[in-house]
């Protein structure tokens, strides 16, 4: 039997909330809904939903705080649906651990597509990800040997380039912000900046992309960060 996915909707606008619930039901998802951040955090513990849809402007707390609470115990996908369209808000939500960001007003078809992406990822990685190898088109990574191959020919990677590539692949489909990448690769202490990152990304791309002006693997999300393509 197919698994029934449970989706938690955190939204205080009744009209939007009902609209999302109706659409989810039609698509065969189970759903739970709430209009407050506090109840949402409780429902996350009690029901362990598979995907979380979160509005940022809630009556009792900021949605960013809700992300922080949920991320302290769960890595389930969080899709932010918010009227806040500033880049800085998007970055803040992604930095806190949101997986995706949809700006209101939105098309239901788009939200449903993003939910399908989240669910596909869950299907592929039901638990903690422990990949031994990864393959896509002409790129192959052997994680046990820390080796990267293009058209079956091993290419030389510096440790940082390898870490960058592995990080992006492990999070493929998800936008990683400049800050997230800097923290993961260089740690908090060192003074790596976004310019540094751009330089490393350029050399990494030259090694793995056949057409660096039209990258197949590492996609730039302008002003936000990078994403490894899932297509
Ligand atoms: Ca709201």
mmCIF file with all atom_site columns, C-alpha atoms and ligand atoms in Angstrom:
data_model
loop_
_atom_site.group_PDB
_atom_site.id
_atom_site.type_symbol
_atom_site.label_atom_id
_atom_site.label_alt_id
_atom_site.label_comp_id
_atom_site.label_asym_id
_atom_site.label_entity_id
_atom_site.label_seq_id
_atom_site.pdbx_PDB_ins_code
_atom_site.Cartn_x
_atom_site.Cartn_y
_atom_site.Cartn_z
_atom_site.occupancy
_atom_site.B_iso_or_equiv
_atom_site.pdbx_formal_charge
_atom_site.auth_seq_id
_atom_site.auth_comp_id
_atom_site.auth_asym_id
_atom_site.auth_atom_id
_atom_site.pdbx_PDB_model_num
ATOM   1   C  CA  . UNK A 1 1   ? 0.000  0.000  0.000   1.00 0.00 ? 1   UNK A CA  1
ATOM   2   C  CA  . UNK A 1 2   ? 1.212  3.491  -0.755  1.00 0.00 ? 2   UNK A CA  1
ATOM   3   C  CA  . UNK A 1 3   ? 2.187  5.632  2.164   1.00 0.00 ? 3   UNK A CA  1
ATOM   4   C  CA  . UNK A 1 4   ? -0.297 8.347  3.057   1.00 0.00 ? 4   UNK A CA  1
ATOM   5   C  CA  . UNK A 1 5   ? 1.597  11.616 3.465   1.00 0.00 ? 5   UNK A CA  1
ATOM   6   C  CA  . UNK A 1 6   ? 0.554  13.979 6.223   1.00 0.00 ? 6   UNK A CA  1
ATOM   7   C  CA  . UNK A 1 7   ? 0.938  17.680 5.663   1.00 0.00 ? 7   UNK A CA  1
ATOM   8   C  CA  . UNK A 1 8   ? 0.742  20.317 8.373   1.00 0.00 ? 8   UNK A CA  1
ATOM   9   C  CA  . UNK A 1 9   ? -0.631 23.688 7.301   1.00 0.00 ? 9   UNK A CA  1
ATOM   10  C  CA  . UNK A 1 10  ? 0.236  26.648 9.509   1.00 0.00 ? 10  UNK A CA  1
ATOM   11  C  CA  . UNK A 1 11  ? -1.778 29.578 8.207   1.00 0.00 ? 11  UNK A CA  1
ATOM   12  C  CA  . UNK A 1 12  ? -4.003 32.129 9.955   1.00 0.00 ? 12  UNK A CA  1
ATOM   13  C  CA  . UNK A 1 13  ? -5.799 33.299 6.820   1.00 0.00 ? 13  UNK A CA  1
ATOM   14  C  CA  . UNK A 1 14  ? -8.897 31.060 6.794   1.00 0.00 ? 14  UNK A CA  1
ATOM   15  C  CA  . UNK A 1 15  ? -9.531 31.483 3.091   1.00 0.00 ? 15  UNK A CA  1
ATOM   16  C  CA  . UNK A 1 16  ? -6.006 30.469 2.091   1.00 0.00 ? 16  UNK A CA  1
ATOM   17  C  CA  . UNK A 1 17  ? -5.916 27.681 4.669   1.00 0.00 ? 17  UNK A CA  1
ATOM   18  C  CA  . UNK A 1 18  ? -9.176 26.148 3.422   1.00 0.00 ? 18  UNK A CA  1
ATOM   19  C  CA  . UNK A 1 19  ? -8.069 26.492 -0.167  1.00 0.00 ? 19  UNK A CA  1
ATOM   20  C  CA  . UNK A 1 20  ? -4.820 24.633 0.534   1.00 0.00 ? 20  UNK A CA  1
ATOM   21  C  CA  . UNK A 1 21  ? -6.614 21.937 2.570   1.00 0.00 ? 21  UNK A CA  1
ATOM   22  C  CA  . UNK A 1 22  ? -9.164 21.323 -0.180  1.00 0.00 ? 22  UNK A CA  1
ATOM   23  C  CA  . UNK A 1 23  ? -6.459 21.000 -2.809  1.00 0.00 ? 23  UNK A CA  1
ATOM   24  C  CA  . UNK A 1 24  ? -4.393 18.640 -0.659  1.00 0.00 ? 24  UNK A CA  1
ATOM   25  C  CA  . UNK A 1 25  ? -7.430 16.459 -0.036  1.00 0.00 ? 25  UNK A CA  1
ATOM   26  C  CA  . UNK A 1 26  ? -8.112 16.261 -3.764  1.00 0.00 ? 26  UNK A CA  1
ATOM   27  C  CA  . UNK A 1 27  ? -4.533 15.146 -4.305  1.00 0.00 ? 27  UNK A CA  1
ATOM   28  C  CA  . UNK A 1 28  ? -4.920 12.383 -1.724  1.00 0.00 ? 28  UNK A CA  1
ATOM   29  C  CA  . UNK A 1 29  ? -2.845 13.881 1.097   1.00 0.00 ? 29  UNK A CA  1
ATOM   30  C  CA  . UNK A 1 30  ? -3.821 13.818 4.765   1.00 0.00 ? 30  UNK A CA  1
ATOM   31  C  CA  . UNK A 1 31  ? -3.627 17.191 6.410   1.00 0.00 ? 31  UNK A CA  1
ATOM   32  C  CA  . UNK A 1 32  ? -3.668 18.854 9.805   1.00 0.00 ? 32  UNK A CA  1
ATOM   33  C  CA  . UNK A 1 33  ? -4.103 22.592 10.136  1.00 0.00 ? 33  UNK A CA  1
ATOM   34  C  CA  . UNK A 1 34  ? -3.580 25.310 12.670  1.00 0.00 ? 34  UNK A CA  1
ATOM   35  C  CA  . UNK A 1 35  ? -3.580 29.096 12.685  1.00 0.00 ? 35  UNK A CA  1
ATOM   36  C  CA  . UNK A 1 36  ? -1.006 29.666 15.443  1.00 0.00 ? 36  UNK A CA  1
ATOM   37  C  CA  . UNK A 1 37  ? 2.705  29.036 15.839  1.00 0.00 ? 37  UNK A CA  1
ATOM   38  C  CA  . UNK A 1 38  ? 2.344  27.632 19.319  1.00 0.00 ? 38  UNK A CA  1
ATOM   39  C  CA  . UNK A 1 39  ? -0.163 24.988 18.301  1.00 0.00 ? 39  UNK A CA  1
ATOM   40  C  CA  . UNK A 1 40  ? 1.932  24.197 15.219  1.00 0.00 ? 40  UNK A CA  1
ATOM   41  C  CA  . UNK A 1 41  ? 4.969  23.336 17.357  1.00 0.00 ? 41  UNK A CA  1
ATOM   42  C  CA  . UNK A 1 42  ? 2.806  21.030 19.507  1.00 0.00 ? 42  UNK A CA  1
ATOM   43  C  CA  . UNK A 1 43  ? 1.300  19.354 16.446  1.00 0.00 ? 43  UNK A CA  1
ATOM   44  C  CA  . UNK A 1 44  ? 4.775  18.747 15.042  1.00 0.00 ? 44  UNK A CA  1
ATOM   45  C  CA  . UNK A 1 45  ? 5.786  16.817 18.146  1.00 0.00 ? 45  UNK A CA  1
ATOM   46  C  CA  . UNK A 1 46  ? 2.469  14.954 18.416  1.00 0.00 ? 46  UNK A CA  1
ATOM   47  C  CA  . UNK A 1 47  ? 1.808  14.077 14.775  1.00 0.00 ? 47  UNK A CA  1
ATOM   48  C  CA  . UNK A 1 48  ? 5.224  14.154 13.118  1.00 0.00 ? 48  UNK A CA  1
ATOM   49  C  CA  . UNK A 1 49  ? 3.902  15.467 9.774   1.00 0.00 ? 49  UNK A CA  1
ATOM   50  C  CA  . UNK A 1 50  ? 5.863  14.638 6.609   1.00 0.00 ? 50  UNK A CA  1
ATOM   51  C  CA  . UNK A 1 51  ? 5.754  18.111 5.073   1.00 0.00 ? 51  UNK A CA  1
ATOM   52  C  CA  . UNK A 1 52  ? 5.110  21.481 6.726   1.00 0.00 ? 52  UNK A CA  1
ATOM   53  C  CA  . UNK A 1 53  ? 3.570  24.482 4.968   1.00 0.00 ? 53  UNK A CA  1
ATOM   54  C  CA  . UNK A 1 54  ? 4.237  27.636 6.920   1.00 0.00 ? 54  UNK A CA  1
ATOM   55  C  CA  . UNK A 1 55  ? 2.990  31.211 6.757   1.00 0.00 ? 55  UNK A CA  1
ATOM   56  C  CA  . UNK A 1 56  ? 5.443  33.686 8.329   1.00 0.00 ? 56  UNK A CA  1
ATOM   57  C  CA  . UNK A 1 57  ? 2.946  36.265 9.571   1.00 0.00 ? 57  UNK A CA  1
ATOM   58  C  CA  . UNK A 1 58  ? 1.168  34.420 12.390  1.00 0.00 ? 58  UNK A CA  1
ATOM   59  C  CA  . UNK A 1 59  ? -0.917 36.022 15.161  1.00 0.00 ? 59  UNK A CA  1
ATOM   60  C  CA  . UNK A 1 60  ? 1.147  34.744 18.111  1.00 0.00 ? 60  UNK A CA  1
ATOM   61  C  CA  . UNK A 1 61  ? 4.718  34.513 16.828  1.00 0.00 ? 61  UNK A CA  1
ATOM   62  C  CA  . UNK A 1 62  ? 6.900  35.003 13.781  1.00 0.00 ? 62  UNK A CA  1
ATOM   63  C  CA  . UNK A 1 63  ? 7.067  32.036 11.417  1.00 0.00 ? 63  UNK A CA  1
ATOM   64  C  CA  . UNK A 1 64  ? 10.879 32.215 11.539  1.00 0.00 ? 64  UNK A CA  1
ATOM   65  C  CA  . UNK A 1 65  ? 10.684 31.219 15.222  1.00 0.00 ? 65  UNK A CA  1
ATOM   66  C  CA  . UNK A 1 66  ? 8.464  28.315 14.252  1.00 0.00 ? 66  UNK A CA  1
ATOM   67  C  CA  . UNK A 1 67  ? 11.155 27.115 11.825  1.00 0.00 ? 67  UNK A CA  1
ATOM   68  C  CA  . UNK A 1 68  ? 13.728 27.380 14.606  1.00 0.00 ? 68  UNK A CA  1
ATOM   69  C  CA  . UNK A 1 69  ? 11.605 25.269 16.971  1.00 0.00 ? 69  UNK A CA  1
ATOM   70  C  CA  . UNK A 1 70  ? 10.824 22.621 14.380  1.00 0.00 ? 70  UNK A CA  1
ATOM   71  C  CA  . UNK A 1 71  ? 14.447 22.390 13.232  1.00 0.00 ? 71  UNK A CA  1
ATOM   72  C  CA  . UNK A 1 72  ? 15.597 21.671 16.787  1.00 0.00 ? 72  UNK A CA  1
ATOM   73  C  CA  . UNK A 1 73  ? 14.052 18.199 16.524  1.00 0.00 ? 73  UNK A CA  1
ATOM   74  C  CA  . UNK A 1 74  ? 12.990 17.529 12.943  1.00 0.00 ? 74  UNK A CA  1
ATOM   75  C  CA  . UNK A 1 75  ? 14.441 17.769 9.456   1.00 0.00 ? 75  UNK A CA  1
ATOM   76  C  CA  . UNK A 1 76  ? 11.123 17.303 7.657   1.00 0.00 ? 76  UNK A CA  1
ATOM   77  C  CA  . UNK A 1 77  ? 10.669 19.634 4.679   1.00 0.00 ? 77  UNK A CA  1
ATOM   78  C  CA  . UNK A 1 78  ? 9.296  23.089 5.484   1.00 0.00 ? 78  UNK A CA  1
ATOM   79  C  CA  . UNK A 1 79  ? 7.792  25.101 2.627   1.00 0.00 ? 79  UNK A CA  1
ATOM   80  C  CA  . UNK A 1 80  ? 7.291  28.751 3.529   1.00 0.00 ? 80  UNK A CA  1
ATOM   81  C  CA  . UNK A 1 81  ? 4.288  30.420 1.895   1.00 0.00 ? 81  UNK A CA  1
ATOM   82  C  CA  . UNK A 1 82  ? 4.499  34.107 2.639   1.00 0.00 ? 82  UNK A CA  1
ATOM   83  C  CA  . UNK A 1 83  ? 3.481  37.535 1.408   1.00 0.00 ? 83  UNK A CA  1
ATOM   84  C  CA  . UNK A 1 84  ? 6.983  38.744 2.352   1.00 0.00 ? 84  UNK A CA  1
ATOM   85  C  CA  . UNK A 1 85  ? 8.809  38.892 -0.915  1.00 0.00 ? 85  UNK A CA  1
ATOM   86  C  CA  . UNK A 1 86  ? 12.052 40.641 0.073   1.00 0.00 ? 86  UNK A CA  1
ATOM   87  C  CA  . UNK A 1 87  ? 15.179 38.692 -0.699  1.00 0.00 ? 87  UNK A CA  1
ATOM   88  C  CA  . UNK A 1 88  ? 16.394 39.213 2.902   1.00 0.00 ? 88  UNK A CA  1
ATOM   89  C  CA  . UNK A 1 89  ? 13.284 37.454 4.274   1.00 0.00 ? 89  UNK A CA  1
ATOM   90  C  CA  . UNK A 1 90  ? 13.766 34.536 1.918   1.00 0.00 ? 90  UNK A CA  1
ATOM   91  C  CA  . UNK A 1 91  ? 17.393 34.229 2.943   1.00 0.00 ? 91  UNK A CA  1
ATOM   92  C  CA  . UNK A 1 92  ? 16.480 34.395 6.632   1.00 0.00 ? 92  UNK A CA  1
ATOM   93  C  CA  . UNK A 1 93  ? 13.912 31.612 6.263   1.00 0.00 ? 93  UNK A CA  1
ATOM   94  C  CA  . UNK A 1 94  ? 16.274 29.411 4.219   1.00 0.00 ? 94  UNK A CA  1
ATOM   95  C  CA  . UNK A 1 95  ? 19.151 30.068 6.630   1.00 0.00 ? 95  UNK A CA  1
ATOM   96  C  CA  . UNK A 1 96  ? 16.954 28.966 9.530   1.00 0.00 ? 96  UNK A CA  1
ATOM   97  C  CA  . UNK A 1 97  ? 16.347 25.704 7.715   1.00 0.00 ? 97  UNK A CA  1
ATOM   98  C  CA  . UNK A 1 98  ? 13.294 26.154 5.485   1.00 0.00 ? 98  UNK A CA  1
ATOM   99  C  CA  . UNK A 1 99  ? 13.505 24.029 2.332   1.00 0.00 ? 99  UNK A CA  1
ATOM   100 C  CA  . UNK A 1 100 ? 11.532 26.163 -0.048  1.00 0.00 ? 100 UNK A CA  1
ATOM   101 C  CA  . UNK A 1 101 ? 9.833  29.548 -0.304  1.00 0.00 ? 101 UNK A CA  1
ATOM   102 C  CA  . UNK A 1 102 ? 6.661  30.440 -2.201  1.00 0.00 ? 102 UNK A CA  1
ATOM   103 C  CA  . UNK A 1 103 ? 5.564  34.082 -2.415  1.00 0.00 ? 103 UNK A CA  1
ATOM   104 C  CA  . UNK A 1 104 ? 1.882  35.020 -2.020  1.00 0.00 ? 104 UNK A CA  1
ATOM   105 C  CA  . UNK A 1 105 ? -0.205 35.353 -4.059  1.00 0.00 ? 105 UNK A CA  1
ATOM   106 C  CA  . UNK A 1 106 ? 0.680  31.941 -5.449  1.00 0.00 ? 106 UNK A CA  1
ATOM   107 C  CA  . UNK A 1 107 ? -0.761 29.418 -7.860  1.00 0.00 ? 107 UNK A CA  1
ATOM   108 C  CA  . UNK A 1 108 ? -2.006 26.275 -6.145  1.00 0.00 ? 108 UNK A CA  1
ATOM   109 C  CA  . UNK A 1 109 ? -0.450 24.254 -8.969  1.00 0.00 ? 109 UNK A CA  1
ATOM   110 C  CA  . UNK A 1 110 ? 2.957  25.645 -8.042  1.00 0.00 ? 110 UNK A CA  1
ATOM   111 C  CA  . UNK A 1 111 ? 2.561  24.865 -4.341  1.00 0.00 ? 111 UNK A CA  1
ATOM   112 C  CA  . UNK A 1 112 ? 1.428  21.327 -5.153  1.00 0.00 ? 112 UNK A CA  1
ATOM   113 C  CA  . UNK A 1 113 ? 4.458  20.879 -7.417  1.00 0.00 ? 113 UNK A CA  1
ATOM   114 C  CA  . UNK A 1 114 ? 6.790  21.979 -4.602  1.00 0.00 ? 114 UNK A CA  1
ATOM   115 C  CA  . UNK A 1 115 ? 5.058  19.558 -2.238  1.00 0.00 ? 115 UNK A CA  1
ATOM   116 C  CA  . UNK A 1 116 ? 5.609  16.765 -4.746  1.00 0.00 ? 116 UNK A CA  1
ATOM   117 C  CA  . UNK A 1 117 ? 9.320  17.646 -4.866  1.00 0.00 ? 117 UNK A CA  1
ATOM   118 C  CA  . UNK A 1 118 ? 9.478  17.484 -1.046  1.00 0.00 ? 118 UNK A CA  1
ATOM   119 C  CA  . UNK A 1 119 ? 7.666  14.145 -0.975  1.00 0.00 ? 119 UNK A CA  1
ATOM   120 C  CA  . UNK A 1 120 ? 9.901  12.681 -3.687  1.00 0.00 ? 120 UNK A CA  1
ATOM   121 C  CA  . UNK A 1 121 ? 12.909 13.621 -1.615  1.00 0.00 ? 121 UNK A CA  1
ATOM   122 C  CA  . UNK A 1 122 ? 11.416 11.885 1.420   1.00 0.00 ? 122 UNK A CA  1
ATOM   123 C  CA  . UNK A 1 123 ? 10.758 8.787  -0.661  1.00 0.00 ? 123 UNK A CA  1
ATOM   124 C  CA  . UNK A 1 124 ? 14.356 8.764  -1.832  1.00 0.00 ? 124 UNK A CA  1
ATOM   125 C  CA  . UNK A 1 125 ? 15.855 9.417  1.601   1.00 0.00 ? 125 UNK A CA  1
ATOM   126 C  CA  . UNK A 1 126 ? 13.579 7.973  4.249   1.00 0.00 ? 126 UNK A CA  1
ATOM   127 C  CA  . UNK A 1 127 ? 16.202 8.266  6.957   1.00 0.00 ? 127 UNK A CA  1
ATOM   128 C  CA  . UNK A 1 128 ? 19.535 9.918  7.349   1.00 0.00 ? 128 UNK A CA  1
ATOM   129 C  CA  . UNK A 1 129 ? 21.247 10.010 4.046   1.00 0.00 ? 129 UNK A CA  1
ATOM   130 C  CA  . UNK A 1 130 ? 24.219 7.688  3.703   1.00 0.00 ? 130 UNK A CA  1
ATOM   131 C  CA  . UNK A 1 131 ? 25.061 7.634  0.046   1.00 0.00 ? 131 UNK A CA  1
ATOM   132 C  CA  . UNK A 1 132 ? 27.942 5.582  -1.246  1.00 0.00 ? 132 UNK A CA  1
ATOM   133 C  CA  . UNK A 1 133 ? 27.892 7.013  -4.703  1.00 0.00 ? 133 UNK A CA  1
ATOM   134 C  CA  . UNK A 1 134 ? 26.009 9.458  -6.847  1.00 0.00 ? 134 UNK A CA  1
ATOM   135 C  CA  . UNK A 1 135 ? 25.560 9.493  -10.570 1.00 0.00 ? 135 UNK A CA  1
ATOM   136 C  CA  . UNK A 1 136 ? 23.970 11.958 -12.946 1.00 0.00 ? 136 UNK A CA  1
ATOM   137 C  CA  . UNK A 1 137 ? 24.580 12.176 -16.667 1.00 0.00 ? 137 UNK A CA  1
ATOM   138 C  CA  . UNK A 1 138 ? 28.346 12.274 -17.135 1.00 0.00 ? 138 UNK A CA  1
ATOM   139 C  CA  . UNK A 1 139 ? 29.122 13.044 -13.460 1.00 0.00 ? 139 UNK A CA  1
ATOM   140 C  CA  . UNK A 1 140 ? 29.855 10.329 -10.913 1.00 0.00 ? 140 UNK A CA  1
ATOM   141 C  CA  . UNK A 1 141 ? 30.945 10.702 -7.295  1.00 0.00 ? 141 UNK A CA  1
ATOM   142 C  CA  . UNK A 1 142 ? 32.299 7.845  -5.214  1.00 0.00 ? 142 UNK A CA  1
ATOM   143 C  CA  . UNK A 1 143 ? 31.852 9.055  -1.641  1.00 0.00 ? 143 UNK A CA  1
ATOM   144 C  CA  . UNK A 1 144 ? 33.763 6.155  -0.096  1.00 0.00 ? 144 UNK A CA  1
ATOM   145 C  CA  . UNK A 1 145 ? 36.861 7.023  -2.144  1.00 0.00 ? 145 UNK A CA  1
ATOM   146 C  CA  . UNK A 1 146 ? 36.132 10.765 -2.237  1.00 0.00 ? 146 UNK A CA  1
ATOM   147 C  CA  . UNK A 1 147 ? 36.591 10.576 -5.994  1.00 0.00 ? 147 UNK A CA  1
ATOM   148 C  CA  . UNK A 1 148 ? 34.831 12.458 -8.763  1.00 0.00 ? 148 UNK A CA  1
ATOM   149 C  CA  . UNK A 1 149 ? 34.571 11.230 -12.331 1.00 0.00 ? 149 UNK A CA  1
ATOM   150 C  CA  . UNK A 1 150 ? 33.582 13.009 -15.527 1.00 0.00 ? 150 UNK A CA  1
ATOM   151 C  CA  . UNK A 1 151 ? 32.784 10.593 -18.357 1.00 0.00 ? 151 UNK A CA  1
ATOM   152 C  CA  . UNK A 1 152 ? 34.415 7.866  -16.235 1.00 0.00 ? 152 UNK A CA  1
ATOM   153 C  CA  . UNK A 1 153 ? 37.699 9.766  -16.037 1.00 0.00 ? 153 UNK A CA  1
ATOM   154 C  CA  . UNK A 1 154 ? 38.747 10.730 -12.522 1.00 0.00 ? 154 UNK A CA  1
ATOM   155 C  CA  . UNK A 1 155 ? 39.324 14.440 -12.076 1.00 0.00 ? 155 UNK A CA  1
ATOM   156 C  CA  . UNK A 1 156 ? 41.446 16.153 -9.470  1.00 0.00 ? 156 UNK A CA  1
ATOM   157 C  CA  . UNK A 1 157 ? 39.571 18.058 -6.799  1.00 0.00 ? 157 UNK A CA  1
ATOM   158 C  CA  . UNK A 1 158 ? 40.932 20.163 -3.969  1.00 0.00 ? 158 UNK A CA  1
ATOM   159 C  CA  . UNK A 1 159 ? 39.472 19.266 -0.547  1.00 0.00 ? 159 UNK A CA  1
ATOM   160 C  CA  . UNK A 1 160 ? 37.310 22.395 -0.561  1.00 0.00 ? 160 UNK A CA  1
ATOM   161 C  CA  . UNK A 1 161 ? 35.981 21.768 -4.046  1.00 0.00 ? 161 UNK A CA  1
ATOM   162 C  CA  . UNK A 1 162 ? 35.093 18.226 -3.047  1.00 0.00 ? 162 UNK A CA  1
ATOM   163 C  CA  . UNK A 1 163 ? 33.338 19.392 0.132   1.00 0.00 ? 163 UNK A CA  1
ATOM   164 C  CA  . UNK A 1 164 ? 31.393 21.996 -1.836  1.00 0.00 ? 164 UNK A CA  1
ATOM   165 C  CA  . UNK A 1 165 ? 30.256 19.498 -4.420  1.00 0.00 ? 165 UNK A CA  1
ATOM   166 C  CA  . UNK A 1 166 ? 29.320 16.877 -1.812  1.00 0.00 ? 166 UNK A CA  1
ATOM   167 C  CA  . UNK A 1 167 ? 27.359 19.434 0.213   1.00 0.00 ? 167 UNK A CA  1
ATOM   168 C  CA  . UNK A 1 168 ? 25.367 20.541 -2.832  1.00 0.00 ? 168 UNK A CA  1
ATOM   169 C  CA  . UNK A 1 169 ? 24.711 16.971 -3.973  1.00 0.00 ? 169 UNK A CA  1
ATOM   170 C  CA  . UNK A 1 170 ? 23.570 15.866 -0.499  1.00 0.00 ? 170 UNK A CA  1
ATOM   171 C  CA  . UNK A 1 171 ? 21.089 18.766 -0.534  1.00 0.00 ? 171 UNK A CA  1
ATOM   172 C  CA  . UNK A 1 172 ? 20.183 18.520 -4.202  1.00 0.00 ? 172 UNK A CA  1
ATOM   173 C  CA  . UNK A 1 173 ? 17.056 20.375 -5.226  1.00 0.00 ? 173 UNK A CA  1
ATOM   174 C  CA  . UNK A 1 174 ? 17.381 22.639 -2.221  1.00 0.00 ? 174 UNK A CA  1
ATOM   175 C  CA  . UNK A 1 175 ? 18.692 26.196 -2.322  1.00 0.00 ? 175 UNK A CA  1
ATOM   176 C  CA  . UNK A 1 176 ? 21.706 26.629 -0.042  1.00 0.00 ? 176 UNK A CA  1
ATOM   177 C  CA  . UNK A 1 177 ? 22.333 30.251 0.898   1.00 0.00 ? 177 UNK A CA  1
ATOM   178 C  CA  . UNK A 1 178 ? 25.827 31.770 0.768   1.00 0.00 ? 178 UNK A CA  1
ATOM   179 C  CA  . UNK A 1 179 ? 25.867 31.831 4.577   1.00 0.00 ? 179 UNK A CA  1
ATOM   180 C  CA  . UNK A 1 180 ? 24.853 28.199 4.933   1.00 0.00 ? 180 UNK A CA  1
ATOM   181 C  CA  . UNK A 1 181 ? 27.599 27.137 2.534   1.00 0.00 ? 181 UNK A CA  1
ATOM   182 C  CA  . UNK A 1 182 ? 30.249 29.326 4.186   1.00 0.00 ? 182 UNK A CA  1
ATOM   183 C  CA  . UNK A 1 183 ? 29.372 27.910 7.619   1.00 0.00 ? 183 UNK A CA  1
ATOM   184 C  CA  . UNK A 1 184 ? 29.328 24.310 6.429   1.00 0.00 ? 184 UNK A CA  1
ATOM   185 C  CA  . UNK A 1 185 ? 32.580 24.493 4.447   1.00 0.00 ? 185 UNK A CA  1
ATOM   186 C  CA  . UNK A 1 186 ? 34.711 26.963 6.373   1.00 0.00 ? 186 UNK A CA  1
ATOM   187 C  CA  . UNK A 1 187 ? 33.063 26.871 9.791   1.00 0.00 ? 187 UNK A CA  1
ATOM   188 C  CA  . UNK A 1 188 ? 32.077 29.930 11.799  1.00 0.00 ? 188 UNK A CA  1
ATOM   189 C  CA  . UNK A 1 189 ? 35.512 31.190 12.782  1.00 0.00 ? 189 UNK A CA  1
ATOM   190 C  CA  . UNK A 1 190 ? 37.302 31.711 9.517   1.00 0.00 ? 190 UNK A CA  1
ATOM   191 C  CA  . UNK A 1 191 ? 36.733 34.874 7.600   1.00 0.00 ? 191 UNK A CA  1
ATOM   192 C  CA  . UNK A 1 192 ? 35.595 33.332 4.359   1.00 0.00 ? 192 UNK A CA  1
ATOM   193 C  CA  . UNK A 1 193 ? 33.384 35.669 2.402   1.00 0.00 ? 193 UNK A CA  1
ATOM   194 C  CA  . UNK A 1 194 ? 30.940 35.315 -0.454  1.00 0.00 ? 194 UNK A CA  1
ATOM   195 C  CA  . UNK A 1 195 ? 33.615 36.404 -2.940  1.00 0.00 ? 195 UNK A CA  1
ATOM   196 C  CA  . UNK A 1 196 ? 35.785 33.509 -1.932  1.00 0.00 ? 196 UNK A CA  1
ATOM   197 C  CA  . UNK A 1 197 ? 32.855 31.214 -2.436  1.00 0.00 ? 197 UNK A CA  1
ATOM   198 C  CA  . UNK A 1 198 ? 32.270 32.602 -5.926  1.00 0.00 ? 198 UNK A CA  1
ATOM   199 C  CA  . UNK A 1 199 ? 35.879 31.868 -6.846  1.00 0.00 ? 199 UNK A CA  1
ATOM   200 C  CA  . UNK A 1 200 ? 35.713 28.277 -5.584  1.00 0.00 ? 200 UNK A CA  1
ATOM   201 C  CA  . UNK A 1 201 ? 32.384 27.781 -7.298  1.00 0.00 ? 201 UNK A CA  1
ATOM   202 C  CA  . UNK A 1 202 ? 33.837 29.018 -10.590 1.00 0.00 ? 202 UNK A CA  1
ATOM   203 C  CA  . UNK A 1 203 ? 36.755 26.562 -10.465 1.00 0.00 ? 203 UNK A CA  1
ATOM   204 C  CA  . UNK A 1 204 ? 34.467 23.737 -9.368  1.00 0.00 ? 204 UNK A CA  1
ATOM   205 C  CA  . UNK A 1 205 ? 32.157 24.475 -12.281 1.00 0.00 ? 205 UNK A CA  1
ATOM   206 C  CA  . UNK A 1 206 ? 35.044 24.512 -14.741 1.00 0.00 ? 206 UNK A CA  1
ATOM   207 C  CA  . UNK A 1 207 ? 35.889 20.996 -13.567 1.00 0.00 ? 207 UNK A CA  1
ATOM   208 C  CA  . UNK A 1 208 ? 32.451 19.421 -13.672 1.00 0.00 ? 208 UNK A CA  1
ATOM   209 C  CA  . UNK A 1 209 ? 30.333 21.448 -16.091 1.00 0.00 ? 209 UNK A CA  1
ATOM   210 C  CA  . UNK A 1 210 ? 30.731 20.950 -19.829 1.00 0.00 ? 210 UNK A CA  1
ATOM   211 C  CA  . UNK A 1 211 ? 29.142 24.347 -20.480 1.00 0.00 ? 211 UNK A CA  1
ATOM   212 C  CA  . UNK A 1 212 ? 29.853 26.739 -17.610 1.00 0.00 ? 212 UNK A CA  1
ATOM   213 C  CA  . UNK A 1 213 ? 27.674 29.494 -19.091 1.00 0.00 ? 213 UNK A CA  1
ATOM   214 C  CA  . UNK A 1 214 ? 24.713 27.137 -18.991 1.00 0.00 ? 214 UNK A CA  1
ATOM   215 C  CA  . UNK A 1 215 ? 25.410 24.876 -15.988 1.00 0.00 ? 215 UNK A CA  1
ATOM   216 C  CA  . UNK A 1 216 ? 23.900 21.402 -15.961 1.00 0.00 ? 216 UNK A CA  1
ATOM   217 C  CA  . UNK A 1 217 ? 24.510 20.685 -12.272 1.00 0.00 ? 217 UNK A CA  1
ATOM   218 C  CA  . UNK A 1 218 ? 25.106 23.733 -10.094 1.00 0.00 ? 218 UNK A CA  1
ATOM   219 C  CA  . UNK A 1 219 ? 22.445 26.379 -10.542 1.00 0.00 ? 219 UNK A CA  1
ATOM   220 C  CA  . UNK A 1 220 ? 22.940 29.945 -9.280  1.00 0.00 ? 220 UNK A CA  1
ATOM   221 C  CA  . UNK A 1 221 ? 19.993 31.390 -7.369  1.00 0.00 ? 221 UNK A CA  1
ATOM   222 C  CA  . UNK A 1 222 ? 20.816 35.056 -7.927  1.00 0.00 ? 222 UNK A CA  1
ATOM   223 C  CA  . UNK A 1 223 ? 21.340 36.986 -4.695  1.00 0.00 ? 223 UNK A CA  1
ATOM   224 C  CA  . UNK A 1 224 ? 20.507 33.924 -2.568  1.00 0.00 ? 224 UNK A CA  1
ATOM   225 C  CA  . UNK A 1 225 ? 22.859 31.012 -3.146  1.00 0.00 ? 225 UNK A CA  1
ATOM   226 C  CA  . UNK A 1 226 ? 23.275 27.801 -5.122  1.00 0.00 ? 226 UNK A CA  1
ATOM   227 C  CA  . UNK A 1 227 ? 21.277 24.686 -5.826  1.00 0.00 ? 227 UNK A CA  1
ATOM   228 C  CA  . UNK A 1 228 ? 22.259 21.323 -7.300  1.00 0.00 ? 228 UNK A CA  1
ATOM   229 C  CA  . UNK A 1 229 ? 19.819 20.547 -10.095 1.00 0.00 ? 229 UNK A CA  1
ATOM   230 C  CA  . UNK A 1 230 ? 17.317 17.759 -9.532  1.00 0.00 ? 230 UNK A CA  1
ATOM   231 C  CA  . UNK A 1 231 ? 16.271 17.581 -13.155 1.00 0.00 ? 231 UNK A CA  1
HETATM 232 CA CA1 . LIG B 2 .   ? -0.655 35.443 7.965   1.00 0.00 ? 1   LIG B CA1 1
#
